């Protein structure tokens, strides 16, 4: 049933669709047989009725709530004896979602991650500095498996001990760095404090993801490390990192391994598919997973299909960088905003250090956004800088925000996923 990666990434759209329908039919049959939740949910669905990809859009969706309710093992599609690894995600609120892997699932993950590294041109001659957290979070082990798959050497740094990270980057001659973009930024800042320049390193590629980041942040990381900074996307519910990633040539959208993970983009309000090039919510199905297979999972992540072919020759469809999560979006006096847009506007101002935090508050029934920033140069005059940043932001965002210039190094640095938005409205109510 499965084709080898090289072929799989070069199928025509018609071949890919035919394969997806066949795989989905088998997936639905297996879900009904092995997972009680889906047996009930798909009671009226005959797998044979799936004749074309459009039919998949009529099947029911799975929500994060469904997965949480199933904690810990109600979604298991195999006997626990066949499970070889388990991860869990808590998100920022609520209870855990468990992601379990059989031997085949771990192979699938390795295969998907091998493609991520191959798209980035990473191979056996590379030394991979892996600063994603090892543990229940899938980032650390996901990247580790990728390195094993392509035969690269991996340095399993995990997050934290940032000065030591800089020393290891330099001394072990890493050519590839893997981290969240916000942590990579913190490593860059620490390098500067230690007087270590990019010239002292051998880095050429960064594989960054697990949180939304702007093109401006991408350019900043490319500049400070002198690398190509590439985006990688994924989520524990589906596999971990490895669902989609950028290739070196394209560098402006992420190839989805759509033969391994079936994807759709839907209108979050109506639940119906949107056209290519139109923004919506990404819906994913882990069609080949055995232990915790998930059908039509509403990720909450906002993106769009990029219809243009990629110069790299891979025919797998690409999605745009994730704009943010449906629940990260906030509305300020009628204007919808994502933290990533504010990051983009802030990083265009050279006077600012590339760190920020957004504090959302409510005063007299009106929402107020206070943007906390730090000056790049410690001696900068805070008042005039705040005025300037406020002007620029108001123009870029089309809505009035407050700006507070904080002391250098006072905004919390991230060692994993950054917390960009502090929402005090919930406390104020
Ligand atoms: O963040 C898996 C991962 C690890 C991806 C390392 C990339 C690199 P979770 O902890 O389950 O898994 O979080 C998944 O993080 O639904 C998105 O909201 C967000 N996310 C992941 N990658 C990106 C990205 C990992 N490249 C959630 N851009 C997802 C924007 C991302 N958001």
Tab-separated table of C-alpha atoms and ligand atoms in Angstrom:
chain	number	residue	atom	x	y	z
A	1	UNK	CA	0.000	0.000	0.000
A	2	UNK	CA	2.775	2.444	0.899
A	3	UNK	CA	5.066	3.813	-1.786
A	4	UNK	CA	8.660	4.797	-1.100
A	5	UNK	CA	9.314	8.451	-0.183
A	6	UNK	CA	10.904	9.503	-3.468
A	7	UNK	CA	7.939	8.231	-5.473
A	8	UNK	CA	5.370	9.323	-2.903
A	9	UNK	CA	6.546	12.917	-3.110
A	10	UNK	CA	6.289	12.923	-6.886
A	11	UNK	CA	2.793	11.544	-7.516
A	12	UNK	CA	0.449	13.469	-9.812
A	13	UNK	CA	-2.550	15.042	-8.055
A	14	UNK	CA	-4.789	12.345	-9.577
A	15	UNK	CA	-2.536	9.538	-8.315
A	16	UNK	CA	-2.360	11.137	-4.862
A	17	UNK	CA	-6.144	11.501	-4.679
A	18	UNK	CA	-6.729	7.930	-5.783
A	19	UNK	CA	-4.269	6.683	-3.175
A	20	UNK	CA	-5.821	8.894	-0.471
A	21	UNK	CA	-9.326	7.576	-1.141
A	22	UNK	CA	-8.114	3.959	-1.090
A	23	UNK	CA	-6.125	4.533	2.120
A	24	UNK	CA	-9.028	6.395	3.740
A	25	UNK	CA	-11.460	3.607	2.930
A	26	UNK	CA	-9.145	1.109	4.613
A	27	UNK	CA	-8.644	3.577	7.501
A	28	UNK	CA	-12.385	3.892	8.162
A	29	UNK	CA	-12.779	0.125	8.024
A	30	UNK	CA	-9.951	-0.329	10.545
A	31	UNK	CA	-11.203	2.454	12.859
A	32	UNK	CA	-14.643	0.859	13.040
A	33	UNK	CA	-13.101	-2.457	13.820
A	34	UNK	CA	-10.552	-1.375	16.436
A	35	UNK	CA	-11.579	1.870	18.191
A	36	UNK	CA	-14.915	1.824	20.095
A	37	UNK	CA	-15.187	5.654	19.849
A	38	UNK	CA	-15.121	5.456	16.057
A	39	UNK	CA	-17.299	2.361	15.918
A	40	UNK	CA	-20.022	4.509	17.408
A	41	UNK	CA	-19.180	7.671	15.492
A	42	UNK	CA	-19.010	5.888	12.134
A	43	UNK	CA	-21.912	3.517	12.755
A	44	UNK	CA	-23.808	4.585	9.626
A	45	UNK	CA	-20.759	4.866	7.359
A	46	UNK	CA	-19.958	2.162	4.846
A	47	UNK	CA	-16.249	2.472	3.895
A	48	UNK	CA	-17.130	1.400	0.350
A	49	UNK	CA	-19.225	4.548	-0.026
A	50	UNK	CA	-16.011	6.606	-0.080
A	51	UNK	CA	-15.472	6.962	-3.812
A	52	UNK	CA	-13.724	10.320	-4.147
A	53	UNK	CA	-11.894	12.754	-1.870
A	54	UNK	CA	-15.001	14.970	-1.660
A	55	UNK	CA	-16.766	12.147	0.211
A	56	UNK	CA	-14.204	12.387	3.032
A	57	UNK	CA	-15.385	15.955	3.791
A	58	UNK	CA	-18.799	14.552	4.781
A	59	UNK	CA	-17.407	12.317	7.529
A	60	UNK	CA	-17.614	13.477	11.165
A	61	UNK	CA	-14.707	15.381	12.742
A	62	UNK	CA	-12.741	14.607	15.903
A	63	UNK	CA	-12.090	17.398	18.419
A	64	UNK	CA	-9.502	17.933	21.111
A	65	UNK	CA	-12.367	17.461	23.599
A	66	UNK	CA	-13.006	13.963	22.192
A	67	UNK	CA	-9.339	13.056	22.709
A	68	UNK	CA	-9.245	14.500	26.212
A	69	UNK	CA	-12.379	12.606	27.178
A	70	UNK	CA	-10.669	9.434	25.998
A	71	UNK	CA	-7.782	9.888	28.473
A	72	UNK	CA	-5.799	7.736	28.942
A	73	UNK	CA	-6.537	4.751	26.692
A	74	UNK	CA	-10.040	4.959	25.233
A	75	UNK	CA	-8.698	5.825	21.760
A	76	UNK	CA	-6.277	2.935	21.635
A	77	UNK	CA	-6.613	0.939	18.413
A	78	UNK	CA	-4.288	-1.886	19.496
A	79	UNK	CA	-3.607	-4.022	22.525
A	80	UNK	CA	-1.431	-2.149	25.052
A	81	UNK	CA	1.136	-4.924	24.652
A	82	UNK	CA	1.848	-3.683	21.124
A	83	UNK	CA	2.567	-0.106	22.280
A	84	UNK	CA	6.247	0.843	22.332
A	85	UNK	CA	6.273	4.541	23.184
A	86	UNK	CA	3.832	7.042	24.636
A	87	UNK	CA	3.802	10.821	24.585
A	88	UNK	CA	1.315	13.230	26.061
A	89	UNK	CA	0.381	16.798	25.406
A	90	UNK	CA	-1.315	19.059	27.883
A	91	UNK	CA	-1.678	22.156	25.750
A	92	UNK	CA	-1.916	25.262	27.853
A	93	UNK	CA	-5.244	24.410	29.449
A	94	UNK	CA	-7.195	21.304	30.354
A	95	UNK	CA	-6.202	17.699	30.614
A	96	UNK	CA	-3.838	15.494	28.656
A	97	UNK	CA	-4.070	13.871	25.264
A	98	UNK	CA	-2.109	10.621	24.977
A	99	UNK	CA	-0.325	9.696	21.755
A	100	UNK	CA	0.834	6.077	21.659
A	101	UNK	CA	3.063	4.399	19.063
A	102	UNK	CA	3.422	0.818	17.924
A	103	UNK	CA	6.609	-0.315	16.213
A	104	UNK	CA	4.978	0.532	12.858
A	105	UNK	CA	3.961	3.964	14.159
A	106	UNK	CA	7.553	4.679	15.199
A	107	UNK	CA	8.693	3.652	11.707
A	108	UNK	CA	6.070	5.942	10.218
A	109	UNK	CA	7.301	8.812	12.397
A	110	UNK	CA	10.923	8.154	11.421
A	111	UNK	CA	9.929	8.072	7.784
A	112	UNK	CA	8.021	11.363	8.051
A	113	UNK	CA	10.894	12.971	9.962
A	114	UNK	CA	13.465	11.596	7.519
A	115	UNK	CA	11.612	13.524	4.813
A	116	UNK	CA	11.770	16.703	6.925
A	117	UNK	CA	15.542	16.405	7.096
A	118	UNK	CA	15.840	15.383	3.438
A	119	UNK	CA	13.820	18.453	2.378
A	120	UNK	CA	16.259	20.556	4.397
A	121	UNK	CA	19.226	18.866	2.716
A	122	UNK	CA	20.376	17.245	5.976
A	123	UNK	CA	22.258	13.955	5.622
A	124	UNK	CA	24.912	11.673	7.049
A	125	UNK	CA	27.692	14.297	6.992
A	126	UNK	CA	25.717	16.574	9.335
A	127	UNK	CA	25.945	17.133	13.074
A	128	UNK	CA	22.507	17.960	14.495
A	129	UNK	CA	22.276	20.058	17.643
A	130	UNK	CA	18.836	19.182	19.005
A	131	UNK	CA	17.593	21.817	21.465
A	132	UNK	CA	13.935	20.734	21.443
A	133	UNK	CA	12.902	19.377	24.848
A	134	UNK	CA	13.239	15.619	25.261
A	135	UNK	CA	10.451	14.033	27.270
A	136	UNK	CA	6.693	13.804	26.843
A	137	UNK	CA	6.905	16.647	24.298
A	138	UNK	CA	7.399	15.089	20.858
A	139	UNK	CA	9.928	17.681	19.626
A	140	UNK	CA	13.068	16.165	21.170
A	141	UNK	CA	12.593	12.535	20.163
A	142	UNK	CA	11.003	13.476	16.822
A	143	UNK	CA	14.128	15.332	15.686
A	144	UNK	CA	16.301	12.607	17.207
A	145	UNK	CA	14.582	9.985	15.047
A	146	UNK	CA	15.022	12.212	11.993
A	147	UNK	CA	18.765	12.322	12.546
A	148	UNK	CA	18.885	8.533	12.954
A	149	UNK	CA	16.831	8.089	9.783
A	150	UNK	CA	19.200	10.126	7.592
A	151	UNK	CA	22.336	8.880	9.357
A	152	UNK	CA	23.358	12.246	10.828
A	153	UNK	CA	25.116	12.577	14.198
A	154	UNK	CA	22.758	13.965	16.845
A	155	UNK	CA	23.644	15.937	19.975
A	156	UNK	CA	20.645	15.431	22.314
A	157	UNK	CA	20.908	18.778	24.121
A	158	UNK	CA	17.213	19.243	25.016
A	159	UNK	CA	16.265	22.747	26.260
A	160	UNK	CA	17.970	24.889	28.906
A	161	UNK	CA	21.573	25.507	30.085
A	162	UNK	CA	21.826	28.023	27.298
A	163	UNK	CA	25.498	28.964	27.743
A	164	UNK	CA	26.354	25.293	27.534
A	165	UNK	CA	24.282	25.071	24.337
A	166	UNK	CA	26.465	27.776	22.793
A	167	UNK	CA	29.663	26.000	23.838
A	168	UNK	CA	28.436	22.669	22.423
A	169	UNK	CA	27.264	24.289	19.176
A	170	UNK	CA	30.763	25.642	18.714
A	171	UNK	CA	32.864	22.769	20.060
A	172	UNK	CA	30.999	19.860	18.429
A	173	UNK	CA	30.768	21.666	15.094
A	174	UNK	CA	27.010	21.436	14.648
A	175	UNK	CA	25.857	22.077	11.067
A	176	UNK	CA	22.128	21.879	11.897
A	177	UNK	CA	20.244	23.439	14.812
A	178	UNK	CA	16.768	22.275	15.868
A	179	UNK	CA	14.803	24.375	18.368
A	180	UNK	CA	11.662	26.422	18.749
A	181	UNK	CA	12.247	29.780	17.012
A	182	UNK	CA	11.884	31.625	20.327
A	183	UNK	CA	14.476	29.420	21.995
A	184	UNK	CA	16.804	29.748	18.996
A	185	UNK	CA	16.459	33.499	19.447
A	186	UNK	CA	17.448	33.154	23.089
A	187	UNK	CA	20.475	31.027	22.132
A	188	UNK	CA	21.479	33.748	19.635
A	189	UNK	CA	21.223	36.394	22.324
A	190	UNK	CA	23.339	34.287	24.687
A	191	UNK	CA	25.934	33.823	21.919
A	192	UNK	CA	26.212	37.567	21.619
A	193	UNK	CA	26.710	37.910	25.388
A	194	UNK	CA	29.441	35.275	25.227
A	195	UNK	CA	31.075	37.033	22.262
A	196	UNK	CA	30.621	34.001	20.060
A	197	UNK	CA	29.883	35.030	16.468
A	198	UNK	CA	28.264	32.963	13.716
A	199	UNK	CA	31.721	32.723	12.092
A	200	UNK	CA	32.899	30.594	15.009
A	201	UNK	CA	30.137	28.039	14.199
A	202	UNK	CA	29.624	25.667	11.267
A	203	UNK	CA	25.820	25.967	11.205
A	204	UNK	CA	24.108	26.063	7.827
A	205	UNK	CA	20.481	25.024	8.496
A	206	UNK	CA	17.962	25.606	11.281
A	207	UNK	CA	14.819	23.474	11.615
A	208	UNK	CA	12.406	25.530	13.655
A	209	UNK	CA	8.791	24.966	14.635
A	210	UNK	CA	6.314	23.989	17.371
A	211	UNK	CA	5.043	27.583	17.613
A	212	UNK	CA	3.943	30.311	15.187
A	213	UNK	CA	6.768	32.557	13.938
A	214	UNK	CA	6.865	35.360	11.417
A	215	UNK	CA	8.950	35.769	8.265
A	216	UNK	CA	10.693	38.627	10.065
A	217	UNK	CA	11.739	36.212	12.829
A	218	UNK	CA	12.905	33.825	10.098
A	219	UNK	CA	15.124	36.544	8.585
A	220	UNK	CA	16.452	37.499	12.011
A	221	UNK	CA	17.453	33.895	12.751
A	222	UNK	CA	18.998	33.517	9.289
A	223	UNK	CA	21.029	36.661	9.898
A	224	UNK	CA	22.302	35.932	13.411
A	225	UNK	CA	23.232	32.309	12.733
A	226	UNK	CA	24.053	32.722	9.034
A	227	UNK	CA	21.795	29.783	8.107
A	228	UNK	CA	18.725	28.851	6.090
A	229	UNK	CA	15.880	28.816	8.640
A	230	UNK	CA	13.179	26.283	7.736
A	231	UNK	CA	9.742	25.707	9.240
A	232	UNK	CA	8.585	22.301	10.518
A	233	UNK	CA	5.040	21.587	11.635
A	234	UNK	CA	3.347	18.797	13.504
A	235	UNK	CA	1.350	17.854	16.563
A	236	UNK	CA	1.371	15.028	19.066
A	237	UNK	CA	-2.203	13.993	18.261
A	238	UNK	CA	-1.185	13.109	14.699
A	239	UNK	CA	2.463	11.973	15.086
A	240	UNK	CA	4.593	14.800	16.581
A	241	UNK	CA	6.779	16.953	14.317
A	242	UNK	CA	6.858	15.689	10.727
A	243	UNK	CA	3.419	16.383	9.260
A	244	UNK	CA	4.811	19.151	7.017
A	245	UNK	CA	8.035	21.080	6.462
A	246	UNK	CA	9.789	23.503	4.150
A	247	UNK	CA	12.333	22.474	1.564
A	248	UNK	CA	15.467	24.490	0.910
A	249	UNK	CA	14.437	25.565	-2.593
A	250	UNK	CA	10.846	26.590	-1.876
A	251	UNK	CA	11.368	28.178	1.493
A	252	UNK	CA	7.963	29.795	1.497
A	253	UNK	CA	5.507	27.121	2.482
A	254	UNK	CA	5.512	23.620	3.945
A	255	UNK	CA	5.201	20.383	1.971
A	256	UNK	CA	2.645	18.153	3.659
A	257	UNK	CA	3.470	14.435	3.660
A	258	UNK	CA	-0.071	13.998	2.417
A	259	UNK	CA	0.351	10.330	1.563
A	260	UNK	CA	1.060	9.673	5.263
A	261	UNK	CA	-1.265	12.264	6.822
A	262	UNK	CA	-4.411	13.155	4.899
A	263	UNK	CA	-5.208	16.862	5.184
A	264	UNK	CA	-8.053	19.281	4.515
A	265	UNK	CA	-8.555	23.006	5.126
A	266	UNK	CA	-12.062	23.927	6.285
A	267	UNK	CA	-14.011	27.017	7.199
A	268	UNK	CA	-13.949	26.881	11.036
A	269	UNK	CA	-17.504	28.243	11.234
A	270	UNK	CA	-19.262	26.097	8.650
A	271	UNK	CA	-16.984	23.065	8.760
A	272	UNK	CA	-16.996	22.921	4.924
A	273	UNK	CA	-13.836	22.791	2.775
A	274	UNK	CA	-12.412	26.130	1.593
A	275	UNK	CA	-10.838	26.686	-1.837
A	276	UNK	CA	-7.053	26.492	-2.320
A	277	UNK	CA	-5.487	29.842	-1.434
A	278	UNK	CA	-8.228	30.592	1.069
A	279	UNK	CA	-7.487	30.618	4.772
A	280	UNK	CA	-9.116	28.101	7.079
A	281	UNK	CA	-8.547	25.507	9.784
A	282	UNK	CA	-6.273	22.559	9.102
A	283	UNK	CA	-7.930	19.164	9.578
A	284	UNK	CA	-5.689	16.090	9.716
A	285	UNK	CA	-6.185	12.322	9.610
A	286	UNK	CA	-3.395	9.967	10.673
A	287	UNK	CA	-4.468	7.359	8.134
A	288	UNK	CA	-1.561	4.979	8.759
A	289	UNK	CA	-1.361	5.215	12.569
A	290	UNK	CA	-2.121	2.048	14.529
A	291	UNK	CA	-2.000	2.835	18.262
A	292	UNK	CA	-3.865	6.162	18.423
A	293	UNK	CA	-5.298	6.789	14.947
A	294	UNK	CA	-7.284	10.021	14.600
A	295	UNK	CA	-9.768	10.830	11.853
A	296	UNK	CA	-10.490	14.390	10.642
A	297	UNK	CA	-8.903	16.040	13.652
A	298	UNK	CA	-9.653	19.747	13.966
A	299	UNK	CA	-6.194	21.116	14.758
A	300	UNK	CA	-7.297	24.705	15.446
A	301	UNK	CA	-4.342	25.828	13.277
A	302	UNK	CA	-4.991	28.448	10.596
A	303	UNK	CA	-3.357	28.095	7.188
A	304	UNK	CA	-4.137	27.844	3.455
A	305	UNK	CA	-3.135	25.581	0.589
A	306	UNK	CA	-0.492	27.178	-1.645
A	307	UNK	CA	-1.551	26.036	-5.095
A	308	UNK	CA	1.645	26.943	-7.022
A	309	UNK	CA	4.041	24.070	-7.712
A	310	UNK	CA	7.313	24.109	-5.743
A	311	UNK	CA	10.569	24.579	-7.682
A	312	UNK	CA	12.050	21.581	-5.829
A	313	UNK	CA	9.978	19.179	-7.964
A	314	UNK	CA	8.076	17.573	-5.096
A	315	UNK	CA	4.428	17.399	-6.018
A	316	UNK	CA	3.074	17.087	-2.477
A	317	UNK	CA	0.873	20.102	-1.809
A	318	UNK	CA	2.220	22.898	0.343
A	319	UNK	CA	0.530	24.829	3.121
A	320	UNK	CA	1.356	28.342	4.241
A	321	UNK	CA	3.147	28.975	7.546
A	322	UNK	CA	0.660	28.539	10.371
A	323	UNK	CA	-0.857	31.936	11.096
A	324	UNK	CA	-1.778	30.963	14.639
A	325	UNK	CA	-4.405	28.942	16.422
A	326	UNK	CA	-8.088	29.747	16.209
A	327	UNK	CA	-7.979	30.297	19.977
A	328	UNK	CA	-4.835	32.553	19.811
A	329	UNK	CA	-6.696	35.086	17.749
A	330	UNK	CA	-8.070	38.017	19.692
A	331	UNK	CA	-10.220	40.926	18.654
A	332	UNK	CA	-9.294	44.455	19.569
A	333	UNK	CA	-12.053	46.962	18.832
A	334	UNK	CA	-13.240	44.876	15.929
A	335	UNK	CA	-9.805	44.088	14.477
A	336	UNK	CA	-8.775	40.422	14.483
A	337	UNK	CA	-5.145	39.958	15.512
A	338	UNK	CA	-2.688	37.090	15.801
A	339	UNK	CA	0.483	37.444	17.935
A	340	UNK	CA	2.494	36.474	14.822
A	341	UNK	CA	1.372	39.656	13.002
A	342	UNK	CA	2.474	41.803	15.919
A	343	UNK	CA	5.820	39.954	15.966
A	344	UNK	CA	6.221	40.744	12.251
A	345	UNK	CA	5.630	44.462	12.841
A	346	UNK	CA	7.925	44.613	15.891
A	347	UNK	CA	10.819	42.815	14.238
A	348	UNK	CA	10.919	45.422	11.506
A	349	UNK	CA	12.128	47.936	14.072
A	350	UNK	CA	15.890	47.697	14.482
A	351	UNK	CA	15.766	49.681	17.713
A	352	UNK	CA	14.056	46.732	19.448
A	353	UNK	CA	15.466	43.470	20.762
A	354	UNK	CA	13.603	40.564	19.078
A	355	UNK	CA	11.561	39.658	22.172
A	356	UNK	CA	8.088	40.757	23.182
A	357	UNK	CA	5.055	39.900	25.248
A	358	UNK	CA	1.440	40.904	24.756
A	359	UNK	CA	-0.712	41.701	27.764
A	360	UNK	CA	-4.416	41.837	27.070
A	361	UNK	CA	-6.549	43.566	29.679
A	362	UNK	CA	-10.070	44.915	30.037
A	363	UNK	CA	-10.806	48.404	31.343
A	364	UNK	CA	-14.304	49.856	31.524
A	365	UNK	CA	-15.592	47.072	29.245
A	366	UNK	CA	-12.945	47.921	26.624
A	367	UNK	CA	-10.138	45.562	25.672
A	368	UNK	CA	-6.657	47.056	25.900
A	369	UNK	CA	-3.486	45.584	24.482
A	370	UNK	CA	-0.180	46.476	26.104
A	371	UNK	CA	2.812	45.447	24.001
A	372	UNK	CA	5.918	44.883	26.119
A	373	UNK	CA	9.181	45.363	24.260
A	374	UNK	CA	12.871	45.798	25.083
A	375	UNK	CA	15.346	48.221	23.502
A	376	UNK	CA	18.185	46.650	21.512
A	377	UNK	CA	20.589	49.198	23.029
A	378	UNK	CA	20.443	49.553	26.835
A	379	UNK	CA	21.029	53.319	26.736
A	380	UNK	CA	17.964	54.024	24.533
A	381	UNK	CA	15.484	56.603	25.893
A	382	UNK	CA	12.396	54.600	26.850
A	383	UNK	CA	9.783	57.316	26.447
A	384	UNK	CA	10.584	58.375	22.902
A	385	UNK	CA	11.112	54.742	21.886
A	386	UNK	CA	7.660	53.815	23.261
A	387	UNK	CA	6.089	56.668	21.306
A	388	UNK	CA	7.817	55.615	18.095
A	389	UNK	CA	6.894	51.917	18.476
A	390	UNK	CA	3.287	52.806	19.275
A	391	UNK	CA	3.028	54.924	16.128
A	392	UNK	CA	4.507	52.184	13.959
A	393	UNK	CA	2.328	49.458	15.486
A	394	UNK	CA	-0.881	51.486	15.219
A	395	UNK	CA	-0.146	52.041	11.559
A	396	UNK	CA	0.762	48.394	10.860
A	397	UNK	CA	-2.161	46.856	12.787
A	398	UNK	CA	-4.828	49.472	12.126
A	399	UNK	CA	-5.808	49.672	15.783
A	400	UNK	CA	-4.572	51.545	18.867
A	401	UNK	CA	-2.292	49.636	21.248
A	402	UNK	CA	-0.267	50.638	24.301
A	403	UNK	CA	3.493	50.112	24.345
A	404	UNK	CA	5.693	49.629	27.402
A	405	UNK	CA	9.469	49.630	26.988
A	406	UNK	CA	10.869	47.277	29.606
A	407	UNK	CA	14.427	47.025	30.964
A	408	UNK	CA	16.755	44.854	28.852
A	409	UNK	CA	16.392	41.134	29.718
A	410	UNK	CA	13.242	41.618	31.793
A	411	UNK	CA	10.783	39.909	29.410
A	412	UNK	CA	10.834	36.150	30.136
A	413	UNK	CA	12.928	34.159	27.603
A	414	UNK	CA	11.595	30.847	26.348
A	415	UNK	CA	13.368	27.496	26.453
A	416	UNK	CA	10.527	25.809	24.561
A	417	UNK	CA	7.272	27.250	23.321
A	418	UNK	CA	7.112	30.975	24.095
A	419	UNK	CA	4.108	32.405	25.901
A	420	UNK	CA	3.453	35.465	23.741
A	421	UNK	CA	0.024	36.402	25.027
A	422	UNK	CA	-0.925	36.984	28.663
A	423	UNK	CA	-4.680	37.340	28.801
A	424	UNK	CA	-5.659	39.221	31.970
A	425	UNK	CA	-9.225	39.756	30.747
A	426	UNK	CA	-10.287	36.427	32.176
A	427	UNK	CA	-9.013	37.471	35.604
A	428	UNK	CA	-10.540	40.952	35.366
A	429	UNK	CA	-14.052	39.702	34.733
B	1	LIG	O1	4.703	21.137	18.770
B	1	LIG	C1	5.305	19.118	17.562
B	1	LIG	C2	6.497	19.818	17.015
B	1	LIG	C3	7.706	19.686	17.653
B	1	LIG	C4	6.404	20.531	15.829
B	1	LIG	C5	8.841	20.278	17.123
B	1	LIG	C6	7.521	21.117	15.297
B	1	LIG	C7	8.734	21.000	15.932
B	1	LIG	P1	2.424	19.762	20.143
B	1	LIG	O2	3.170	20.077	21.391
B	1	LIG	O3	1.368	18.729	20.171
B	1	LIG	O4	3.417	19.268	19.036
B	1	LIG	O5	1.833	21.131	19.624
B	1	LIG	C8	1.156	21.188	18.412
B	1	LIG	O6	1.888	23.483	18.052
B	1	LIG	O7	-1.247	22.368	16.747
B	1	LIG	C9	0.350	24.208	16.437
B	1	LIG	O8	-0.598	25.003	17.103
B	1	LIG	C10	1.712	24.451	17.028
B	1	LIG	N1	2.771	24.288	16.018
B	1	LIG	C11	3.519	23.212	15.771
B	1	LIG	N2	4.383	23.457	14.754
B	1	LIG	C12	4.151	24.733	14.351
B	1	LIG	C13	4.693	25.589	13.355
B	1	LIG	C14	4.471	19.978	18.511
B	1	LIG	N3	5.690	25.205	12.559
B	1	LIG	C15	0.741	22.612	18.104
B	1	LIG	N4	4.159	26.814	13.209
B	1	LIG	C16	0.113	22.736	16.732
B	1	LIG	C17	3.156	27.239	14.005
B	1	LIG	C18	3.102	25.255	15.157
B	1	LIG	N5	2.617	26.494	14.981
